[in-house]
């Protein structure tokens, strides 16, 4: 394709302006000029309060600047995430075959560690020590040792 403005190699872009959707064939330079003009018409550029990234930066690179960007640009990012991953809900990974029957024990150990850390932060040393002993017993069970 050839840019309709300058004749250099170009790409096809879908542009929405004044409620109308149209396709344009522009080179990267002419497209940047078109975007700059659109930004001036829209007013100030919204930037992530944590890292300063603008949504135009995401559109150009396909990368967000930080975790806060996902919250701040949620409305703009959700359609892209849905298209790329098929869903906007994170399901995570399940443990591999090596976790096997220890999976439940590993989950319980993680839960106990979290609870123990909360107890330590609150200053409940006795409860934290009780949880520490339970974690030791779980570690032994995970290794296959008798307690």
CSV table of N, CA and C in Angstrom, one decimal:
chain,number,residue,atom,x,y,z
A,1,UNK,N,0.8,-1.2,0.0
A,1,UNK,CA,0.0,0.0,0.0
A,1,UNK,C,0.9,1.2,0.0
A,2,UNK,N,0.3,2.3,-0.5
A,2,UNK,CA,1.1,3.6,-0.6
A,2,UNK,C,0.3,4.6,0.1
A,3,UNK,N,1.0,5.5,0.9
A,3,UNK,CA,0.4,6.5,1.6
A,3,UNK,C,-0.3,7.5,0.7
A,4,UNK,N,-1.5,7.8,1.1
A,4,UNK,CA,-2.4,8.7,0.3
A,4,UNK,C,-1.9,10.2,0.4
A,5,UNK,N,-1.0,10.5,1.3
A,5,UNK,CA,-0.5,11.8,1.5
A,5,UNK,C,0.8,12.1,0.8
A,6,UNK,N,1.8,11.1,1.0
A,6,UNK,CA,3.1,11.3,0.5
A,6,UNK,C,3.7,10.3,-0.5
A,7,UNK,N,3.0,9.2,-0.6
A,7,UNK,CA,3.4,8.2,-1.6
A,7,UNK,C,4.4,7.1,-1.1
A,8,UNK,N,4.7,7.2,0.2
A,8,UNK,CA,5.7,6.2,0.8
A,8,UNK,C,4.9,4.9,1.2
A,9,UNK,N,5.6,3.8,1.5
A,9,UNK,CA,4.9,2.6,2.0
A,9,UNK,C,4.0,2.9,3.2
A,10,UNK,N,2.9,2.3,3.2
A,10,UNK,CA,1.9,2.7,4.3
A,10,UNK,C,1.1,1.5,4.8
A,11,UNK,N,0.3,1.7,5.8
A,11,UNK,CA,-0.6,0.7,6.4
A,11,UNK,C,-2.0,1.3,6.4
A,12,UNK,N,-2.9,0.4,6.6
A,12,UNK,CA,-4.3,0.9,6.6
A,12,UNK,C,-4.7,1.0,8.1
A,13,UNK,N,-5.3,2.2,8.4
A,13,UNK,CA,-5.8,2.5,9.8
A,13,UNK,C,-7.2,2.8,9.8
A,14,UNK,N,-7.9,2.5,10.9
A,14,UNK,CA,-9.3,2.8,11.1
A,14,UNK,C,-9.4,4.0,12.0
A,15,UNK,N,-10.0,5.1,11.5
A,15,UNK,CA,-10.0,6.3,12.3
A,15,UNK,C,-11.5,6.7,12.6
A,16,UNK,N,-11.7,7.1,13.8
A,16,UNK,CA,-13.1,7.6,14.2
A,16,UNK,C,-12.9,9.1,14.5
A,17,UNK,N,-13.7,9.9,13.8
A,17,UNK,CA,-13.7,11.3,13.9
A,17,UNK,C,-15.1,11.8,13.8
A,18,UNK,N,-15.5,12.6,14.7
A,18,UNK,CA,-16.8,13.3,14.7
A,18,UNK,C,-17.9,12.2,14.5
A,19,UNK,N,-17.8,11.1,15.2
A,19,UNK,CA,-18.8,10.0,15.1
A,19,UNK,C,-18.8,9.2,13.9
A,20,UNK,N,-17.9,9.5,13.0
A,20,UNK,CA,-17.8,8.7,11.7
A,20,UNK,C,-16.5,7.8,11.8
A,21,UNK,N,-16.7,6.6,11.3
A,21,UNK,CA,-15.6,5.7,11.2
A,21,UNK,C,-15.1,5.6,9.7
A,22,UNK,N,-13.8,5.8,9.5
A,22,UNK,CA,-13.3,5.7,8.1
A,22,UNK,C,-12.0,5.0,8.1
A,23,UNK,N,-11.6,4.5,7.0
A,23,UNK,CA,-10.2,3.9,6.9
A,23,UNK,C,-9.3,4.8,6.1
A,24,UNK,N,-8.1,4.9,6.6
A,24,UNK,CA,-7.1,5.7,5.9
A,24,UNK,C,-5.9,4.9,5.6
A,25,UNK,N,-5.2,5.2,4.5
A,25,UNK,CA,-3.9,4.5,4.2
A,25,UNK,C,-2.8,5.6,4.3
A,26,UNK,N,-2.0,5.4,5.4
A,26,UNK,CA,-1.0,6.4,5.7
A,26,UNK,C,0.3,5.7,6.1
A,27,UNK,N,1.4,6.4,5.8
A,27,UNK,CA,2.7,6.0,6.3
A,27,UNK,C,2.8,6.3,7.8
A,28,UNK,N,3.8,5.8,8.5
A,28,UNK,CA,3.9,6.1,10.0
A,28,UNK,C,4.0,7.6,10.2
A,29,UNK,N,4.8,8.3,9.4
A,29,UNK,CA,5.0,9.8,9.6
A,29,UNK,C,3.6,10.5,9.5
A,30,UNK,N,2.9,10.3,8.4
A,30,UNK,CA,1.7,11.0,8.2
A,30,UNK,C,0.6,10.6,9.2
A,31,UNK,N,0.7,9.3,9.7
A,31,UNK,CA,-0.3,8.9,10.7
A,31,UNK,C,0.0,9.6,12.0
A,32,UNK,N,1.3,9.8,12.3
A,32,UNK,CA,1.7,10.5,13.5
A,32,UNK,C,1.2,12.0,13.5
A,33,UNK,N,1.2,12.6,12.3
A,33,UNK,CA,0.7,14.0,12.1
A,33,UNK,C,-0.8,14.0,12.3
A,34,UNK,N,-1.5,13.0,11.8
A,34,UNK,CA,-2.9,12.9,12.0
A,34,UNK,C,-3.3,12.7,13.4
A,35,UNK,N,-2.5,11.9,14.2
A,35,UNK,CA,-2.8,11.7,15.6
A,35,UNK,C,-2.5,12.9,16.4
A,36,UNK,N,-1.4,13.6,16.0
A,36,UNK,CA,-1.1,14.9,16.7
A,36,UNK,C,-2.2,15.9,16.6
A,37,UNK,N,-2.7,16.0,15.4
A,37,UNK,CA,-3.9,16.9,15.2
A,37,UNK,C,-5.1,16.5,16.0
A,38,UNK,N,-5.3,15.2,16.1
A,38,UNK,CA,-6.5,14.7,16.9
A,38,UNK,C,-6.3,15.0,18.3
A,39,UNK,N,-5.0,14.9,18.8
A,39,UNK,CA,-4.8,15.1,20.2
A,39,UNK,C,-5.0,16.6,20.6
A,40,UNK,N,-4.7,17.5,19.7
A,40,UNK,CA,-4.9,18.9,20.0
A,40,UNK,C,-6.4,19.2,20.1
A,41,UNK,N,-7.2,18.5,19.2
A,41,UNK,CA,-8.6,18.7,19.2
A,41,UNK,C,-9.3,18.2,20.5
A,42,UNK,N,-8.7,17.1,21.0
A,42,UNK,CA,-9.3,16.4,22.2
A,42,UNK,C,-9.0,17.2,23.5
A,43,UNK,N,-7.9,17.9,23.5
A,43,UNK,CA,-7.5,18.6,24.7
A,43,UNK,C,-6.3,17.9,25.4
A,44,UNK,N,-6.2,18.0,26.7
A,44,UNK,CA,-5.0,17.4,27.4
A,44,UNK,C,-5.0,15.9,27.3
A,45,UNK,N,-3.8,15.4,27.2
A,45,UNK,CA,-3.5,13.9,27.2
A,45,UNK,C,-3.6,13.4,28.6
A,46,UNK,N,-4.4,12.3,28.8
A,46,UNK,CA,-4.5,11.6,30.1
A,46,UNK,C,-3.2,10.8,30.3
A,47,UNK,N,-2.7,10.9,31.5
A,47,UNK,CA,-1.4,10.1,31.8
A,47,UNK,C,-1.7,9.3,33.0
A,48,UNK,N,-1.0,8.2,33.1
A,48,UNK,CA,-1.1,7.3,34.3
A,48,UNK,C,-0.5,8.1,35.5
A,49,UNK,N,-1.2,8.2,36.6
A,49,UNK,CA,-0.6,9.0,37.7
A,49,UNK,C,0.6,8.3,38.3
A,50,UNK,N,0.8,7.0,38.1
A,50,UNK,CA,2.0,6.4,38.7
A,50,UNK,C,3.2,6.5,37.8
A,51,UNK,N,3.1,6.3,36.5
A,51,UNK,CA,4.3,6.2,35.7
A,51,UNK,C,4.4,7.3,34.6
A,52,UNK,N,3.2,8.0,34.4
A,52,UNK,CA,3.2,9.1,33.4
A,52,UNK,C,3.0,8.6,32.0
A,53,UNK,N,2.7,7.3,31.7
A,53,UNK,CA,2.5,6.9,30.4
A,53,UNK,C,1.1,7.4,29.9
A,54,UNK,N,1.0,7.7,28.6
A,54,UNK,CA,-0.2,8.1,28.0
A,54,UNK,C,-0.8,6.9,27.2
A,55,UNK,N,-2.1,6.9,27.0
A,55,UNK,CA,-2.7,5.8,26.3
A,55,UNK,C,-2.1,5.7,24.8
A,56,UNK,N,-1.7,6.8,24.3
A,56,UNK,CA,-1.1,6.8,22.9
A,56,UNK,C,0.2,6.0,22.9
A,57,UNK,N,0.9,6.1,24.0
A,57,UNK,CA,2.1,5.3,24.2
A,57,UNK,C,1.8,3.8,24.1
A,58,UNK,N,0.7,3.4,24.8
A,58,UNK,CA,0.3,2.0,24.7
A,58,UNK,C,-0.1,1.6,23.3
A,59,UNK,N,-0.8,2.5,22.6
A,59,UNK,CA,-1.3,2.2,21.3
A,59,UNK,C,-0.1,2.1,20.3
A,60,UNK,N,1.0,2.8,20.6
A,60,UNK,CA,2.1,2.8,19.7
A,60,UNK,C,3.0,1.6,20.0
A,61,UNK,N,3.2,1.2,21.2
A,61,UNK,CA,4.1,0.2,21.6
A,61,UNK,C,3.5,-1.2,21.9
A,62,UNK,N,2.2,-1.1,22.4
A,62,UNK,CA,1.5,-2.3,22.8
A,62,UNK,C,1.9,-2.7,24.2
A,63,UNK,N,2.6,-1.9,24.9
A,63,UNK,CA,3.1,-2.1,26.3
A,63,UNK,C,2.5,-1.1,27.3
A,64,UNK,N,2.2,-1.5,28.5
A,64,UNK,CA,1.8,-0.6,29.5
A,64,UNK,C,3.0,-0.3,30.4
A,65,UNK,N,3.0,0.9,31.1
A,65,UNK,CA,4.1,1.3,31.8
A,65,UNK,C,4.2,0.7,33.2
A,66,UNK,N,3.1,0.4,33.8
A,66,UNK,CA,3.1,-0.2,35.2
A,66,UNK,C,1.7,-0.8,35.5
A,67,UNK,N,1.6,-1.4,36.6
A,67,UNK,CA,0.4,-2.1,37.0
A,67,UNK,C,-0.8,-1.1,37.2
A,68,UNK,N,-0.5,0.1,37.6
A,68,UNK,CA,-1.5,1.1,37.8
A,68,UNK,C,-2.2,1.5,36.4
A,69,UNK,N,-1.4,1.4,35.3
A,69,UNK,CA,-1.9,1.6,34.0
A,69,UNK,C,-3.2,0.8,33.7
A,70,UNK,N,-3.2,-0.5,34.1
A,70,UNK,CA,-4.3,-1.3,33.9
A,70,UNK,C,-5.6,-0.8,34.6
A,71,UNK,N,-5.4,-0.2,35.7
A,71,UNK,CA,-6.6,0.4,36.4
A,71,UNK,C,-7.0,1.7,35.8
A,72,UNK,N,-6.0,2.6,35.5
A,72,UNK,CA,-6.2,3.9,35.0
A,72,UNK,C,-6.8,3.9,33.6
A,73,UNK,N,-6.3,3.0,32.7
A,73,UNK,CA,-6.7,3.0,31.3
A,73,UNK,C,-7.6,1.8,31.1
A,74,UNK,N,-8.3,1.3,32.1
A,74,UNK,CA,-9.1,0.1,32.1
A,74,UNK,C,-10.1,0.1,30.9
A,75,UNK,N,-10.8,1.2,30.7
A,75,UNK,CA,-11.8,1.3,29.6
A,75,UNK,C,-11.1,1.1,28.2
A,76,UNK,N,-9.9,1.7,28.1
A,76,UNK,CA,-9.3,1.5,26.8
A,76,UNK,C,-8.6,0.2,26.6
A,77,UNK,N,-8.1,-0.4,27.7
A,77,UNK,CA,-7.3,-1.7,27.6
A,77,UNK,C,-8.2,-2.9,27.5
A,78,UNK,N,-9.4,-2.9,28.2
A,78,UNK,CA,-10.2,-4.1,28.2
A,78,UNK,C,-10.5,-4.7,26.9
A,79,UNK,N,-10.9,-3.9,25.9
A,79,UNK,CA,-11.2,-4.6,24.6
A,79,UNK,C,-9.9,-5.2,24.0
A,80,UNK,N,-8.8,-4.6,24.1
A,80,UNK,CA,-7.5,-5.2,23.6
A,80,UNK,C,-7.2,-6.5,24.3
A,81,UNK,N,-7.3,-6.5,25.6
A,81,UNK,CA,-7.1,-7.7,26.4
A,81,UNK,C,-8.0,-8.8,26.0
A,82,UNK,N,-9.3,-8.5,25.9
A,82,UNK,CA,-10.3,-9.5,25.5
A,82,UNK,C,-10.0,-10.1,24.1
A,83,UNK,N,-9.6,-9.2,23.2
A,83,UNK,CA,-9.2,-9.7,21.8
A,83,UNK,C,-8.0,-10.6,21.8
A,84,UNK,N,-7.0,-10.2,22.6
A,84,UNK,CA,-5.8,-11.0,22.7
A,84,UNK,C,-5.9,-12.3,23.4
A,85,UNK,N,-6.6,-12.3,24.5
A,85,UNK,CA,-6.6,-13.5,25.4
A,85,UNK,C,-8.0,-14.2,25.5
A,86,UNK,N,-9.0,-13.6,24.8
A,86,UNK,CA,-10.3,-14.3,24.8
A,86,UNK,C,-11.1,-14.0,26.0
A,87,UNK,N,-10.5,-13.4,27.1
A,87,UNK,CA,-11.3,-13.2,28.3
A,87,UNK,C,-10.5,-12.1,29.1
A,88,UNK,N,-11.2,-11.4,30.0
A,88,UNK,CA,-10.6,-10.4,30.8
A,88,UNK,C,-10.4,-10.9,32.2
A,89,UNK,N,-10.7,-12.2,32.5
A,89,UNK,CA,-10.6,-12.8,33.8
A,89,UNK,C,-9.3,-13.6,33.8
A,90,UNK,N,-8.5,-13.3,34.8
A,90,UNK,CA,-7.2,-14.1,34.9
A,90,UNK,C,-7.6,-15.4,35.6
A,91,UNK,N,-7.2,-16.5,35.0
A,91,UNK,CA,-7.4,-17.8,35.6
A,91,UNK,C,-6.2,-18.5,36.2
A,92,UNK,N,-5.0,-18.0,35.8
A,92,UNK,CA,-3.8,-18.5,36.4
A,92,UNK,C,-3.5,-19.9,35.8
A,93,UNK,N,-2.4,-20.4,36.4
A,93,UNK,CA,-2.0,-21.7,35.9
A,93,UNK,C,-2.2,-22.7,37.0
A,94,UNK,N,-2.4,-24.0,36.6
A,94,UNK,CA,-2.6,-25.0,37.6
A,94,UNK,C,-1.2,-25.7,37.7
A,95,UNK,N,-0.9,-26.3,38.9
A,95,UNK,CA,0.4,-26.9,39.1
A,95,UNK,C,0.6,-28.0,38.1
A,96,UNK,N,1.9,-28.3,37.8
A,96,UNK,CA,2.2,-29.4,36.9
A,96,UNK,C,2.1,-30.7,37.6
A,97,UNK,N,2.4,-31.7,36.9
A,97,UNK,CA,2.3,-33.1,37.4
A,97,UNK,C,3.1,-33.3,38.7
A,98,UNK,N,4.3,-32.6,38.8
A,98,UNK,CA,5.2,-32.8,39.9
A,98,UNK,C,4.5,-32.4,41.2
A,99,UNK,N,3.5,-31.5,41.2
A,99,UNK,CA,2.9,-31.1,42.5
A,99,UNK,C,2.0,-32.2,43.0
A,100,UNK,N,1.4,-32.9,42.1
A,100,UNK,CA,0.6,-34.1,42.4
A,100,UNK,C,-0.3,-33.9,43.7
A,101,UNK,N,-0.2,-34.9,44.6
A,101,UNK,CA,-1.0,-34.9,45.8
A,101,UNK,C,-0.6,-33.9,46.8
A,102,UNK,N,0.6,-33.3,46.6
A,102,UNK,CA,1.0,-32.3,47.6
A,102,UNK,C,0.4,-31.0,47.3
A,103,UNK,N,-0.4,-30.8,46.2
A,103,UNK,CA,-1.0,-29.5,45.9
A,103,UNK,C,-1.8,-28.9,47.0
A,104,UNK,N,-2.6,-29.7,47.6
A,104,UNK,CA,-3.5,-29.3,48.7
A,104,UNK,C,-2.6,-28.8,49.9
A,105,UNK,N,-1.5,-29.6,50.2
A,105,UNK,CA,-0.6,-29.2,51.3
A,105,UNK,C,0.1,-27.9,51.0
A,106,UNK,N,0.5,-27.7,49.7
A,106,UNK,CA,1.2,-26.5,49.3
A,106,UNK,C,0.2,-25.3,49.5
A,107,UNK,N,-1.0,-25.5,49.1
A,107,UNK,CA,-2.0,-24.4,49.3
A,107,UNK,C,-2.2,-24.1,50.8
A,108,UNK,N,-2.3,-25.1,51.6
A,108,UNK,CA,-2.5,-24.9,53.0
A,108,UNK,C,-1.3,-24.2,53.6
A,109,UNK,N,-0.1,-24.6,53.2
A,109,UNK,CA,1.1,-23.9,53.7
A,109,UNK,C,1.1,-22.5,53.3
A,110,UNK,N,0.8,-22.1,52.1
A,110,UNK,CA,0.7,-20.7,51.7
A,110,UNK,C,-0.3,-19.9,52.5
A,111,UNK,N,-1.4,-20.6,52.8
A,111,UNK,CA,-2.5,-19.9,53.6
A,111,UNK,C,-2.0,-19.7,55.0
A,112,UNK,N,-1.3,-20.7,55.6
A,112,UNK,CA,-0.8,-20.6,57.0
A,112,UNK,C,0.3,-19.5,57.0
A,113,UNK,N,1.2,-19.4,56.0
A,113,UNK,CA,2.2,-18.4,56.0
A,113,UNK,C,1.6,-17.0,56.0
A,114,UNK,N,0.6,-16.8,55.2
A,114,UNK,CA,0.0,-15.5,55.1
A,114,UNK,C,-0.6,-15.1,56.5
A,115,UNK,N,-1.3,-16.1,57.1
A,115,UNK,CA,-1.9,-15.9,58.4
A,115,UNK,C,-0.8,-15.6,59.4
A,116,UNK,N,0.3,-16.3,59.4
A,116,UNK,CA,1.4,-16.1,60.3
A,116,UNK,C,2.0,-14.7,60.2
A,117,UNK,N,2.1,-14.2,58.9
A,117,UNK,CA,2.7,-12.9,58.7
A,117,UNK,C,1.7,-11.8,59.3
A,118,UNK,N,0.4,-12.0,59.1
A,118,UNK,CA,-0.6,-11.1,59.7
A,118,UNK,C,-0.5,-11.1,61.2
A,119,UNK,N,-0.3,-12.2,61.8
A,119,UNK,CA,-0.2,-12.3,63.3
A,119,UNK,C,1.1,-11.6,63.7
A,120,UNK,N,2.2,-11.7,63.0
A,120,UNK,CA,3.4,-11.0,63.4
A,120,UNK,C,3.3,-9.5,63.3
A,121,UNK,N,2.6,-9.1,62.2
A,121,UNK,CA,2.3,-7.6,62.1
A,121,UNK,C,1.5,-7.1,63.2
A,122,UNK,N,0.5,-7.9,63.7
A,122,UNK,CA,-0.4,-7.5,64.8
A,122,UNK,C,0.3,-7.6,66.1
A,123,UNK,N,1.4,-8.3,66.2
A,123,UNK,CA,2.1,-8.5,67.4
A,123,UNK,C,1.7,-9.7,68.2
A,124,UNK,N,0.9,-10.6,67.6
A,124,UNK,CA,0.4,-11.8,68.2
A,124,UNK,C,1.4,-12.9,68.1
A,125,UNK,N,2.5,-12.9,68.9
A,125,UNK,CA,3.6,-13.8,68.7
A,125,UNK,C,3.3,-15.2,69.1
A,126,UNK,N,2.4,-15.4,70.0
A,126,UNK,CA,2.0,-16.8,70.4
A,126,UNK,C,1.3,-17.5,69.3
A,127,UNK,N,0.3,-16.8,68.6
A,127,UNK,CA,-0.4,-17.4,67.5
A,127,UNK,C,0.6,-17.6,66.3
A,128,UNK,N,1.5,-16.7,66.1
A,128,UNK,CA,2.5,-16.8,65.0
A,128,UNK,C,3.4,-18.1,65.3
A,129,UNK,N,3.8,-18.3,66.5
A,129,UNK,CA,4.6,-19.5,66.8
A,129,UNK,C,3.8,-20.8,66.6
A,130,UNK,N,2.5,-20.8,67.0
A,130,UNK,CA,1.7,-22.0,66.7
A,130,UNK,C,1.6,-22.3,65.2
A,131,UNK,N,1.4,-21.2,64.4
A,131,UNK,CA,1.3,-21.4,63.0
A,131,UNK,C,2.7,-21.8,62.4
A,132,UNK,N,3.8,-21.3,63.0
A,132,UNK,CA,5.1,-21.7,62.5
A,132,UNK,C,5.3,-23.2,62.7
A,133,UNK,N,4.8,-23.8,63.8
A,133,UNK,CA,4.9,-25.2,64.1
A,133,UNK,C,4.1,-26.0,63.1
A,134,UNK,N,2.9,-25.5,62.8
A,134,UNK,CA,2.0,-26.1,61.8
A,134,UNK,C,2.7,-26.2,60.4
A,135,UNK,N,3.4,-25.1,60.1
A,135,UNK,CA,4.1,-25.0,58.8
A,135,UNK,C,5.2,-26.0,58.8
A,136,UNK,N,5.9,-26.1,59.9
A,136,UNK,CA,7.0,-27.1,59.9
A,136,UNK,C,6.5,-28.5,59.7
A,137,UNK,N,5.3,-28.8,60.3
A,137,UNK,CA,4.7,-30.1,60.2
A,137,UNK,C,4.3,-30.3,58.7
A,138,UNK,N,3.7,-29.3,58.1
A,138,UNK,CA,3.3,-29.4,56.7
A,138,UNK,C,4.6,-29.6,55.8
A,139,UNK,N,5.7,-28.9,56.1
A,139,UNK,CA,6.9,-29.1,55.3
A,139,UNK,C,7.4,-30.5,55.4
A,140,UNK,N,7.3,-31.1,56.5
A,140,UNK,CA,7.7,-32.5,56.7
A,140,UNK,C,6.8,-33.4,55.9
A,141,UNK,N,5.5,-33.1,55.9
A,141,UNK,CA,4.5,-34.0,55.2
A,141,UNK,C,4.8,-33.8,53.7
A,142,UNK,N,5.1,-32.6,53.2
A,142,UNK,CA,5.4,-32.4,51.8
A,142,UNK,C,6.6,-33.2,51.4
A,143,UNK,N,7.6,-33.3,52.3
A,143,UNK,CA,8.8,-34.0,51.9
A,143,UNK,C,8.6,-35.5,52.1
A,144,UNK,N,7.5,-35.9,52.7
A,144,UNK,CA,7.2,-37.3,52.9
A,144,UNK,C,7.7,-37.9,54.2
A,145,UNK,N,8.1,-37.0,55.1
A,145,UNK,CA,8.6,-37.5,56.4
A,145,UNK,C,7.4,-37.6,57.4
A,146,UNK,N,7.6,-38.5,58.4
A,146,UNK,CA,6.6,-38.6,59.4
A,146,UNK,C,6.9,-37.5,60.5
A,147,UNK,N,5.8,-37.0,61.0
A,147,UNK,CA,5.8,-36.0,62.0
A,147,UNK,C,5.7,-36.5,63.4
